[in-house]
Every structure is written in structure tokens, then in C-alpha cells.
CSV table of C-alpha atoms in Angstrom, one decimal:
chain,number,residue,atom,x,y,z
A,1,MET,CA,-54.3,61.5,12.6
A,2,ARG,CA,-56.9,61.7,9.8
A,3,ASP,CA,-57.1,61.6,6.1
A,4,GLU,CA,-59.9,64.1,5.6
A,5,TRP,CA,-61.7,66.6,7.8
A,6,ASP,CA,-65.1,65.9,9.3
A,7,ASP,CA,-67.7,67.8,7.3
A,8,ARG,CA,-69.6,68.4,10.5
A,9,GLN,CA,-66.8,70.5,12.1
A,10,HIS,CA,-67.7,73.8,10.6
A,11,ASP,CA,-65.5,75.8,13.0
A,12,ALA,CA,-62.7,73.4,13.7
A,13,GLY,CA,-59.2,72.6,12.4
A,14,PRO,CA,-57.8,69.1,12.3
A,15,GLY,CA,-59.0,67.1,15.3
A,16,ARG,CA,-60.6,70.0,17.1
A,17,ARG,CA,-64.0,71.8,17.5
A,18,ARG,CA,-64.1,75.5,18.2
A,19,SER,CA,-67.0,77.9,18.5
A,20,GLN,CA,-66.5,80.8,16.1
A,21,SER,CA,-68.0,83.2,18.6
A,22,THR,CA,-65.3,82.4,21.2
A,23,GLN,CA,-62.3,82.3,19.0
A,24,PHE,CA,-61.3,85.9,20.0
A,25,SER,CA,-62.0,87.6,23.3
A,26,LYS,CA,-60.0,90.8,22.5
A,27,PRO,CA,-61.5,94.0,21.1
A,28,VAL,CA,-61.3,94.4,17.3
A,29,GLU,CA,-59.0,97.5,17.5
A,30,GLN,CA,-56.6,95.6,19.9
A,31,ARG,CA,-56.5,92.7,17.5
A,32,ARG,CA,-55.8,95.0,14.6
A,33,ARG,CA,-52.9,96.6,16.5
A,34,GLU,CA,-51.5,93.1,17.2
A,35,VAL,CA,-51.7,92.3,13.5
A,36,ALA,CA,-49.6,95.4,12.8
A,37,LEU,CA,-47.2,94.4,15.5
A,38,GLY,CA,-47.0,90.9,14.3
A,39,LEU,CA,-46.2,92.0,10.8
A,40,GLY,CA,-43.5,94.3,12.1
A,41,LEU,CA,-41.9,91.4,13.9
A,42,VAL,CA,-42.0,89.4,10.7
A,43,GLY,CA,-39.6,91.9,9.2
A,44,VAL,CA,-37.1,91.3,12.0
A,45,LEU,CA,-37.6,87.6,12.9
A,46,GLY,CA,-38.3,86.4,9.4
A,47,LEU,CA,-35.0,87.8,7.9
A,48,ALA,CA,-32.9,84.8,8.6
A,49,ALA,CA,-35.7,82.2,8.0
A,50,LEU,CA,-37.2,83.6,4.9
A,51,GLY,CA,-34.4,85.2,3.0
A,52,ALA,CA,-35.1,88.4,1.0
A,53,VAL,CA,-36.8,91.1,2.9
A,54,VAL,CA,-37.5,94.5,1.5
A,55,THR,CA,-36.2,97.2,3.9
A,56,ALA,CA,-37.9,100.5,4.5
A,57,GLY,CA,-36.9,103.1,1.9
A,58,GLY,CA,-35.3,100.4,-0.3
A,59,GLU,CA,-36.0,99.9,-4.0
A,60,SER,CA,-39.0,98.0,-5.2
A,61,SER,CA,-38.3,94.3,-5.9
A,62,SER,CA,-40.2,94.4,-9.2
A,63,VAL,CA,-39.2,96.0,-12.4
A,64,ALA,CA,-41.8,96.8,-15.0
A,65,THR,CA,-41.5,95.1,-18.3
A,66,ALA,CA,-43.4,95.2,-21.5
A,67,ASP,CA,-44.9,91.8,-20.8
A,68,ALA,CA,-46.2,92.5,-17.3
A,69,PRO,CA,-49.5,94.3,-16.7
A,70,ASP,CA,-48.9,97.6,-14.9
A,71,GLN,CA,-51.7,97.0,-12.4
A,72,ALA,CA,-50.3,93.6,-11.5
A,73,LEU,CA,-46.9,95.0,-10.8
A,74,GLU,CA,-48.4,97.8,-8.7
A,75,ASP,CA,-50.3,95.1,-6.7
A,76,ILE,CA,-47.1,93.1,-6.2
A,77,ASP,CA,-45.2,96.2,-5.0
A,78,ALA,CA,-48.1,97.0,-2.7
A,79,ALA,CA,-48.0,93.5,-1.2
A,80,ILE,CA,-44.3,93.6,-0.6
A,81,ASP,CA,-44.6,97.0,1.1
A,82,ALA,CA,-47.6,96.0,3.2
A,83,SER,CA,-45.7,94.7,6.2
A,84,GLU,CA,-43.6,97.9,6.4
A,85,GLN,CA,-46.8,100.1,6.3
A,86,ALA,CA,-48.5,98.0,8.9
A,87,ALA,CA,-45.5,98.1,11.2
A,88,ALA,CA,-45.2,101.9,10.8
A,89,ALA,CA,-48.9,102.5,11.4
A,90,ASP,CA,-50.1,103.4,14.9
A,91,ASP,CA,-53.8,103.2,14.2
A,92,GLY,CA,-54.2,99.5,13.3
A,93,LEU,CA,-54.8,99.9,9.6
A,94,VAL,CA,-54.6,96.1,8.9
A,95,GLU,CA,-58.0,94.5,9.3
A,96,MET,CA,-58.6,90.8,9.9
A,97,VAL,CA,-61.2,90.1,7.2
A,98,ASP,CA,-61.8,86.4,7.5
A,99,VAL,CA,-60.9,83.3,9.5
A,100,GLU,CA,-59.3,80.5,7.6
A,101,LEU,CA,-59.8,77.0,9.0
A,102,ALA,CA,-57.0,75.5,7.0
A,103,GLY,CA,-54.0,77.6,7.8
A,104,LEU,CA,-52.3,75.4,10.3
A,105,ALA,CA,-51.9,71.6,10.9
A,106,ASP,CA,-49.2,71.6,13.5
A,107,PRO,CA,-50.4,72.3,17.1
A,108,ASP,CA,-48.8,75.0,19.2
A,109,PRO,CA,-45.9,73.3,21.1
A,110,ASP,CA,-46.6,75.3,24.2
A,111,VAL,CA,-50.2,74.0,24.3
A,112,ASP,CA,-50.3,70.6,22.8
A,113,GLY,CA,-46.7,69.4,22.7
A,114,ALA,CA,-44.6,68.9,19.6
A,115,PRO,CA,-46.4,67.2,16.7
A,116,GLU,CA,-45.7,63.5,16.3
A,117,GLU,CA,-43.2,63.0,13.5
A,118,GLN,CA,-44.5,60.6,10.8
A,119,GLU,CA,-42.1,58.2,9.1
A,120,ARG,CA,-42.2,57.9,5.3
A,121,SER,CA,-42.7,54.7,3.5
A,122,ASP,CA,-39.3,53.1,2.8
A,123,GLY,CA,-39.1,50.4,0.2
A,124,GLY,CA,-41.7,48.0,-1.0
A,125,CYS,CA,-44.8,48.8,-2.9
A,126,THR,CA,-46.9,52.0,-2.5
A,127,ILE,CA,-50.5,53.0,-3.4
A,128,GLY,CA,-48.9,55.1,-6.2
A,129,ALA,CA,-51.6,57.8,-5.9
A,130,LEU,CA,-52.6,60.7,-3.6
A,131,SER,CA,-55.7,58.7,-2.5
A,132,LEU,CA,-57.6,55.5,-3.2
A,133,ARG,CA,-61.3,54.9,-2.7
A,134,LEU,CA,-64.1,52.6,-3.6
A,135,GLY,CA,-64.0,51.7,-7.3
A,136,ALA,CA,-60.3,52.3,-7.8
A,137,THR,CA,-58.3,49.6,-9.6
A,138,GLY,CA,-54.6,48.8,-10.3
A,139,ASP,CA,-51.3,47.9,-8.7
A,140,GLY,CA,-51.8,50.5,-6.0
A,141,VAL,CA,-54.9,48.7,-4.8
A,142,THR,CA,-53.2,45.4,-4.8
A,143,CYS,CA,-50.4,46.9,-2.7
A,144,LEU,CA,-53.1,48.3,-0.3
A,145,GLN,CA,-54.8,44.9,0.0
A,146,ASP,CA,-51.6,43.1,0.8
A,147,ALA,CA,-50.8,45.7,3.5
A,148,LEU,CA,-54.3,45.3,5.0
A,149,ALA,CA,-53.9,41.5,4.9
A,150,ASP,CA,-50.5,41.8,6.7
A,151,GLU,CA,-52.2,43.8,9.4
A,152,GLY,CA,-55.0,41.2,9.7
A,153,TYR,CA,-57.8,43.4,8.3
A,154,PHE,CA,-58.3,41.8,4.8
A,155,SER,CA,-58.8,38.2,4.1
A,156,GLY,CA,-59.9,38.3,0.5
A,157,THR,CA,-57.9,38.0,-2.7
A,158,SER,CA,-55.5,40.8,-3.6
A,159,ASN,CA,-57.0,41.4,-7.0
A,160,GLY,CA,-56.3,45.1,-7.5
A,161,GLU,CA,-60.0,46.0,-7.2
A,162,PHE,CA,-61.2,48.4,-4.5
A,163,GLY,CA,-64.5,46.7,-3.7
A,164,GLN,CA,-66.7,46.4,-0.7
A,165,SER,CA,-64.5,44.0,1.2
A,166,THR,CA,-61.5,46.3,0.7
A,167,PHE,CA,-63.6,49.3,1.8
A,168,ASP,CA,-64.7,47.5,4.9
A,169,ALA,CA,-61.1,46.5,5.7
A,170,VAL,CA,-60.0,50.1,5.4
A,171,MET,CA,-62.8,51.3,7.6
A,172,ALA,CA,-61.9,48.7,10.3
A,173,TYR,CA,-58.2,49.7,10.1
A,174,GLN,CA,-59.0,53.4,10.4
A,175,GLN,CA,-61.3,52.8,13.4
A,176,ALA,CA,-58.7,50.6,15.2
A,177,GLU,CA,-56.0,53.3,14.6
A,178,ASP,CA,-58.2,56.2,15.8
A,179,MET,CA,-58.1,57.8,12.4
A,180,PHE,CA,-60.9,59.6,10.5
A,181,VAL,CA,-63.1,56.7,9.4
A,182,ASP,CA,-64.3,57.2,5.8
A,183,GLY,CA,-62.9,54.2,3.9
A,184,VAL,CA,-60.7,56.5,1.8
A,185,VAL,CA,-57.0,55.8,1.8
A,186,GLY,CA,-55.2,59.1,1.9
A,187,ARG,CA,-51.8,60.1,3.2
A,188,GLU,CA,-52.4,59.2,6.9
A,189,THR,CA,-53.9,55.8,6.3
A,190,ALA,CA,-51.2,55.0,3.7
A,191,LEU,CA,-48.4,56.1,6.0
A,192,GLY,CA,-49.8,53.9,8.8
A,193,LEU,CA,-49.8,51.0,6.4
A,194,ALA,CA,-46.3,51.9,5.1
A,195,VAL,CA,-47.6,52.1,1.5
A,196,TRP,CA,-47.3,55.9,1.0
A,197,PRO,CA,-44.9,57.0,-1.8
A,198,ASP,CA,-41.6,58.7,-0.7
A,199,GLU,CA,-42.8,62.3,-0.9
A,200,GLU,CA,-39.4,63.8,-1.5
A,201,SER,CA,-39.0,61.7,-4.7
A,202,LEU,CA,-42.1,63.5,-6.1
A,203,VAL,CA,-40.6,67.0,-5.5
A,204,THR,CA,-38.5,68.8,-8.1
A,205,ARG,CA,-36.1,71.2,-6.5
A,206,THR,CA,-34.5,73.8,-8.7
A,207,PRO,CA,-31.1,75.6,-8.0
A,208,LYS,CA,-31.3,78.6,-5.8
A,209,PRO,CA,-31.4,81.7,-8.1
A,210,ALA,CA,-28.6,84.2,-8.1
A,211,PRO,CA,-29.1,87.3,-6.0
A,212,GLY,CA,-31.3,89.8,-7.8
A,213,ALA,CA,-32.6,87.2,-10.3
A,214,THR,CA,-36.1,87.9,-11.6
A,215,ASP,CA,-39.0,86.1,-13.3
A,216,LEU,CA,-40.4,86.8,-16.7
A,217,TRP,CA,-42.3,89.8,-15.3
A,218,GLY,CA,-39.1,91.2,-13.7
A,219,VAL,CA,-40.2,90.4,-10.2
A,220,GLU,CA,-37.5,89.1,-7.8
A,221,LEU,CA,-37.4,85.4,-7.4
A,222,SER,CA,-37.6,83.7,-4.0
A,223,PRO,CA,-34.9,81.1,-3.0
A,224,VAL,CA,-37.3,78.3,-4.2
A,225,GLY,CA,-38.4,80.1,-7.4
A,226,SER,CA,-37.6,79.7,-11.1
A,227,ALA,CA,-39.1,80.9,-14.3
A,228,GLY,CA,-39.3,80.3,-18.1
A,229,ASP,CA,-37.2,77.4,-19.4
A,230,ASP,CA,-35.5,77.1,-16.0
A,231,ALA,CA,-38.8,76.0,-14.4
A,232,PRO,CA,-39.9,72.4,-14.2
A,233,PRO,CA,-42.4,71.4,-16.9
A,234,LEU,CA,-46.1,71.7,-16.2
A,235,PRO,CA,-48.0,68.6,-15.1
A,236,GLU,CA,-50.0,66.8,-17.7
A,237,ASN,CA,-53.7,67.8,-18.0
A,238,SER,CA,-53.1,71.1,-16.2
A,239,GLY,CA,-55.3,73.2,-18.4
A,240,SER,CA,-54.6,76.1,-20.8
A,241,GLY,CA,-54.6,79.8,-20.9
A,242,TYR,CA,-53.9,82.3,-18.1
A,243,ARG,CA,-53.9,80.3,-14.9
A,244,VAL,CA,-52.3,79.2,-11.7
A,245,VAL,CA,-51.4,75.5,-11.6
A,246,TYR,CA,-50.9,73.7,-8.2
A,247,ASP,CA,-49.5,70.1,-8.2
A,248,ARG,CA,-50.2,68.4,-4.9
A,249,ALA,CA,-47.7,65.6,-5.4
A,250,GLY,CA,-44.8,67.8,-6.3
A,251,GLN,CA,-45.8,70.6,-3.9
A,252,ARG,CA,-45.2,73.2,-6.7
A,253,VAL,CA,-47.1,76.1,-8.2
A,254,TRP,CA,-46.8,77.6,-11.7
A,255,ALA,CA,-48.0,81.0,-12.9
A,256,VAL,CA,-48.8,80.7,-16.6
A,257,ASP,CA,-49.8,83.5,-18.9
A,258,GLU,CA,-52.2,83.4,-21.9
A,259,ASN,CA,-49.3,82.5,-24.2
A,260,GLU,CA,-48.4,79.4,-22.1
A,261,ARG,CA,-45.3,80.9,-20.8
A,262,ILE,CA,-44.2,79.9,-17.2
A,263,ILE,CA,-43.9,83.4,-15.7
A,264,ARG,CA,-42.8,81.9,-12.4
A,265,SER,CA,-42.8,78.6,-10.6
A,266,TRP,CA,-42.0,77.9,-6.9
A,267,LEU,CA,-42.3,75.3,-4.1
A,268,VAL,CA,-45.0,75.5,-1.4
A,269,SER,CA,-46.0,73.7,1.7
A,270,GLY,CA,-49.4,72.2,1.2
A,271,SER,CA,-51.8,70.1,3.2
A,272,THR,CA,-51.0,67.1,5.2
A,273,TYR,CA,-54.6,65.9,4.6
A,274,ALA,CA,-56.6,65.0,1.6
A,275,ASN,CA,-58.7,68.2,1.6
A,276,GLU,CA,-57.2,69.9,-1.5
A,277,ILE,CA,-59.7,69.0,-4.2
A,278,PRO,CA,-58.2,68.4,-7.7
A,279,GLY,CA,-59.8,70.0,-10.7
A,280,THR,CA,-60.4,73.5,-12.1
A,281,HIS,CA,-61.3,76.2,-9.6
A,282,GLN,CA,-61.3,80.0,-9.5
A,283,VAL,CA,-60.0,82.6,-7.1
A,284,TYR,CA,-63.2,83.8,-5.4
A,285,SER,CA,-61.9,86.0,-2.5
A,286,ARG,CA,-58.7,87.6,-1.2
A,287,SER,CA,-57.6,89.3,2.0
A,288,GLU,CA,-54.3,91.2,2.6
A,289,MET,CA,-54.4,89.7,6.1
A,290,SER,CA,-56.3,86.8,7.6
A,291,THR,CA,-56.1,84.4,10.5
A,292,ALA,CA,-55.8,80.6,10.9
A,293,TRP,CA,-58.7,78.5,12.2
A,294,ASN,CA,-57.4,78.5,15.7
A,295,GLY,CA,-56.7,82.2,15.9
A,296,LYS,CA,-53.0,81.6,16.6
A,297,ALA,CA,-51.5,82.7,13.3
A,298,TYR,CA,-51.7,85.5,10.8
A,299,LEU,CA,-51.8,84.6,7.1
A,300,PRO,CA,-50.6,87.3,4.8
A,301,ASN,CA,-51.8,87.8,1.2
A,302,MET,CA,-54.6,85.1,1.4
A,303,ILE,CA,-55.9,84.1,-2.0
A,304,ARG,CA,-58.8,81.7,-1.7
A,305,TRP,CA,-59.6,79.2,-4.4
A,306,LEU,CA,-61.6,76.5,-2.5
A,307,LYS,CA,-64.6,77.1,-0.3
A,308,THR,CA,-65.5,74.2,2.1
A,309,GLU,CA,-68.1,73.8,4.8
A,310,ARG,CA,-65.2,74.1,7.3
A,311,GLY,CA,-63.6,77.2,5.9
A,312,ALA,CA,-61.4,78.5,3.1
A,313,ILE,CA,-58.4,76.9,1.4
A,314,GLY,CA,-56.0,79.1,-0.5
A,315,PHE,CA,-52.5,80.4,-1.1
A,316,HIS,CA,-50.8,82.6,1.5
A,317,GLY,CA,-47.5,83.7,2.8
A,318,ILE,CA,-45.6,82.1,5.6
A,319,PRO,CA,-47.8,82.2,8.7
A,320,THR,CA,-46.6,84.0,11.8
A,321,LYS,CA,-47.5,83.4,15.4
A,322,VAL,CA,-50.0,85.9,16.9
A,323,SER,CA,-48.3,85.7,20.2
A,324,THR,CA,-44.7,86.4,19.2
A,325,GLY,CA,-44.5,87.2,15.4
A,326,GLU,CA,-42.3,84.1,14.9
A,327,VAL,CA,-42.5,82.3,11.5
A,328,TYR,CA,-44.0,78.8,11.5
A,329,GLN,CA,-41.4,77.4,9.0
A,330,THR,CA,-38.4,78.3,7.0
A,331,SER,CA,-37.7,78.5,3.2
A,332,ASP,CA,-35.8,75.2,3.4
A,333,GLU,CA,-39.0,73.5,4.5
A,334,LEU,CA,-41.0,74.5,1.5
A,335,GLY,CA,-41.7,71.5,-0.7
A,336,THR,CA,-42.9,69.5,2.3
A,337,ARG,CA,-46.5,69.1,3.5
A,338,LEU,CA,-47.0,71.2,6.7
A,339,SER,CA,-50.4,72.9,6.6
A,340,GLY,CA,-53.9,71.9,7.4
A,341,GLY,CA,-55.2,72.7,3.9
A,342,CYS,CA,-53.7,75.9,2.6
A,343,GLN,CA,-50.6,76.3,0.5
A,344,ARG,CA,-47.9,78.2,2.4
A,345,GLN,CA,-45.5,80.2,0.2
A,346,HIS,CA,-42.3,82.2,0.6
A,347,ASN,CA,-43.4,85.8,1.1
A,348,LEU,CA,-41.9,86.9,-2.2
A,349,ASP,CA,-43.9,84.3,-4.0
A,350,ALA,CA,-47.0,85.3,-2.1
A,351,SER,CA,-46.5,88.9,-3.1
A,352,PHE,CA,-46.0,87.9,-6.7
A,353,LEU,CA,-49.2,85.8,-6.7
A,354,TRP,CA,-51.1,88.6,-5.2
A,355,GLY,CA,-50.5,90.6,-8.3
A,356,PHE,CA,-50.9,87.7,-10.7
A,357,ALA,CA,-54.1,86.2,-9.4
A,358,PRO,CA,-57.0,88.6,-8.9
A,359,VAL,CA,-60.5,87.3,-8.2
A,360,GLY,CA,-61.7,85.2,-11.1
A,361,THR,CA,-58.2,83.7,-12.0
A,362,THR,CA,-58.4,80.1,-12.9
A,363,VAL,CA,-56.6,77.7,-10.5
A,364,VAL,CA,-55.9,74.1,-11.8
A,365,VAL,CA,-55.1,71.6,-9.1
A,366,THR,CA,-53.6,68.3,-10.1
């Protein structure tokens, strides 16, 4: 396993290299029809796994309020209805606009076998951060140095300073364990050394909302959603103004309006790697339907906020398998890291964000 992706792998997901020209061998129209078929299957197979599904001919799940922009609500309704329209269309109206490299981390079981389950750190000290690198200081570095010493890679003094000797020890450990060798201690290296914080302890789970409960815009909440005073507080140093806030440690997203109201907050499944760059970004591109880097999954309502040399990272709905239409995860698994870079959302939350975050929207990543 690796902490970060190799910058040289322009067309590959985690641990793989693919040629973009050979990702698909089927005609475009056939692929488009398969998208429509896949979305139709989502409506059937995703019912039990994802919870609320809007049925054909049913009422819209959003209710206009004085506080919600009309265009945003229209976009939300359109996003919710997109799967029904695609399933009903017989001319392949859904177009695959882009190929995301960061949609999936878990390999297809029928190809590569089930992914190896990683154990969490249990007791003892932790690095106390999402990553440590050259120049870092503090108790987390001391913990790292002690762990490297226990494994026989560090012979210096555990002084809490990430200097050259610590960097060299990390590099040696990563190389010996067949990890991505960069000297940065992220999730995979810290898990291997048993100094990664208990991830679940960082996640705030809110009570499941009552049936029909809505956010401050009047849009139906997902099973992992909350709003207003019922939502967890925003992280420190998460910006101001109209924005989307994504907290990597807590696996949570907030939609905040210009008056600093939390319109909606929900859990996501983010990256298992250290490729989600903290800081202030902007939504730069969107696609109603996209595909994962390996061509094996459809990603609905893709909202891109980070452009990398290896592909796009962004928010999207629960991915579905191209081959069967099955979902890759359930609502109960939201709040745990499962993707290769993107942030997977319950489809109701993905539909909401589609209306809330047009191109140009600020995205603050903590």
C-alpha cells in the first residue's frame, strides 16, 4: 500500500498504470447506453443500500423556501431525477464527460481478490496528525521515532524533530515494506507502524433524521445528514462566506451560506491515501456522470475541486459497477475512508451539493 500516488502515473489509479487510449474498447454510443442501464439498476439495487430513492412520478424531495436560490433548488431536483430520466431514455442521453483517476481504491474482487483489511492502531501513542514530513516537530514525531526504533530503522534520539535521520529511517521502512517511498508518513505508513489514530474516534455521527426531515433549504436529508444547530460545529480555520467545507479527519462535509449558517452537513467516504490537499480550493468542473480511473465504475454528480497530474478529485455520489449496476458501498459505511481520492456521498447529499456548489464555489479542505 502507499501513502501518496506516484506523480509519474498520469493514467493510473493506486498501484496501477493504464493507457488512457485503451481504457475503453466499446463504441461511445454503446457505453452511453450502458450508463443509462447502470443508472436504472441503481434505482433498483441501491434501494436497500442507500435508503431514500425518488420513485418515478413521485413528489420532488426539495421544497422551495425563501432562503434557497430558485436555480439551486431546480438543479437539485434535476439531479435527483437524472437517474430516472437516464433509465427511461432509449437513446443514451447520458454522456461520459471525463475519466476520474481517484474514484476507486478497492480493486474489483473478481479480478484482484478482496482488498486486504487494514487494522487500526489500538492503544499507545499516535502521530496525532494526518501526515508528518521533514521539518515537523512535536509529540507525534517522537511517537514516530520510537516506532521506527522498535522496528530497527531508527537509531537516533527520539527528540520530536523530523530531521534527516528520521526522514532516512522512514524511507528505509517504506522501501522494506513495499510502500510508496517518499519519506512522508501518511495513513499507510502510520498504520504499518501502529501509530495511526483511531479513525472512528475522529468521526462525529449524528442521529438518523426522521423520515421527511429537511435541511435549511427544505431539501430532504440523507440518513447521515443534519442541518443548522443539529449539525456538528465547523472545524477551526475553515474559512468564511459561502463555501463547502471538507474535514478529512472527521470524514464530514458542511455546506455553509453567506450568513455562516450550516445549511446541511453529512458524512462522506474519502481517500485512503494522502492525496486530498488541505487548503482553499474552488469547484472548477462538473459532470452529471463520469467514470472511475479504471473504467469499472460510474460516478454520478461529479463536482471537481482538485486537479492533479493523475486526474481529478472531487465530490460525487455512491459509485456503481459498470458491469452490474451494484453499489460499491452502503450508507452505513459513510464516515470511513474507502476511495482512492474522491469523496463519496449518499446520493441525496450528492444531489444537494450539485445545486449548492456551481463552478467557482469555494471549497475549504481541513
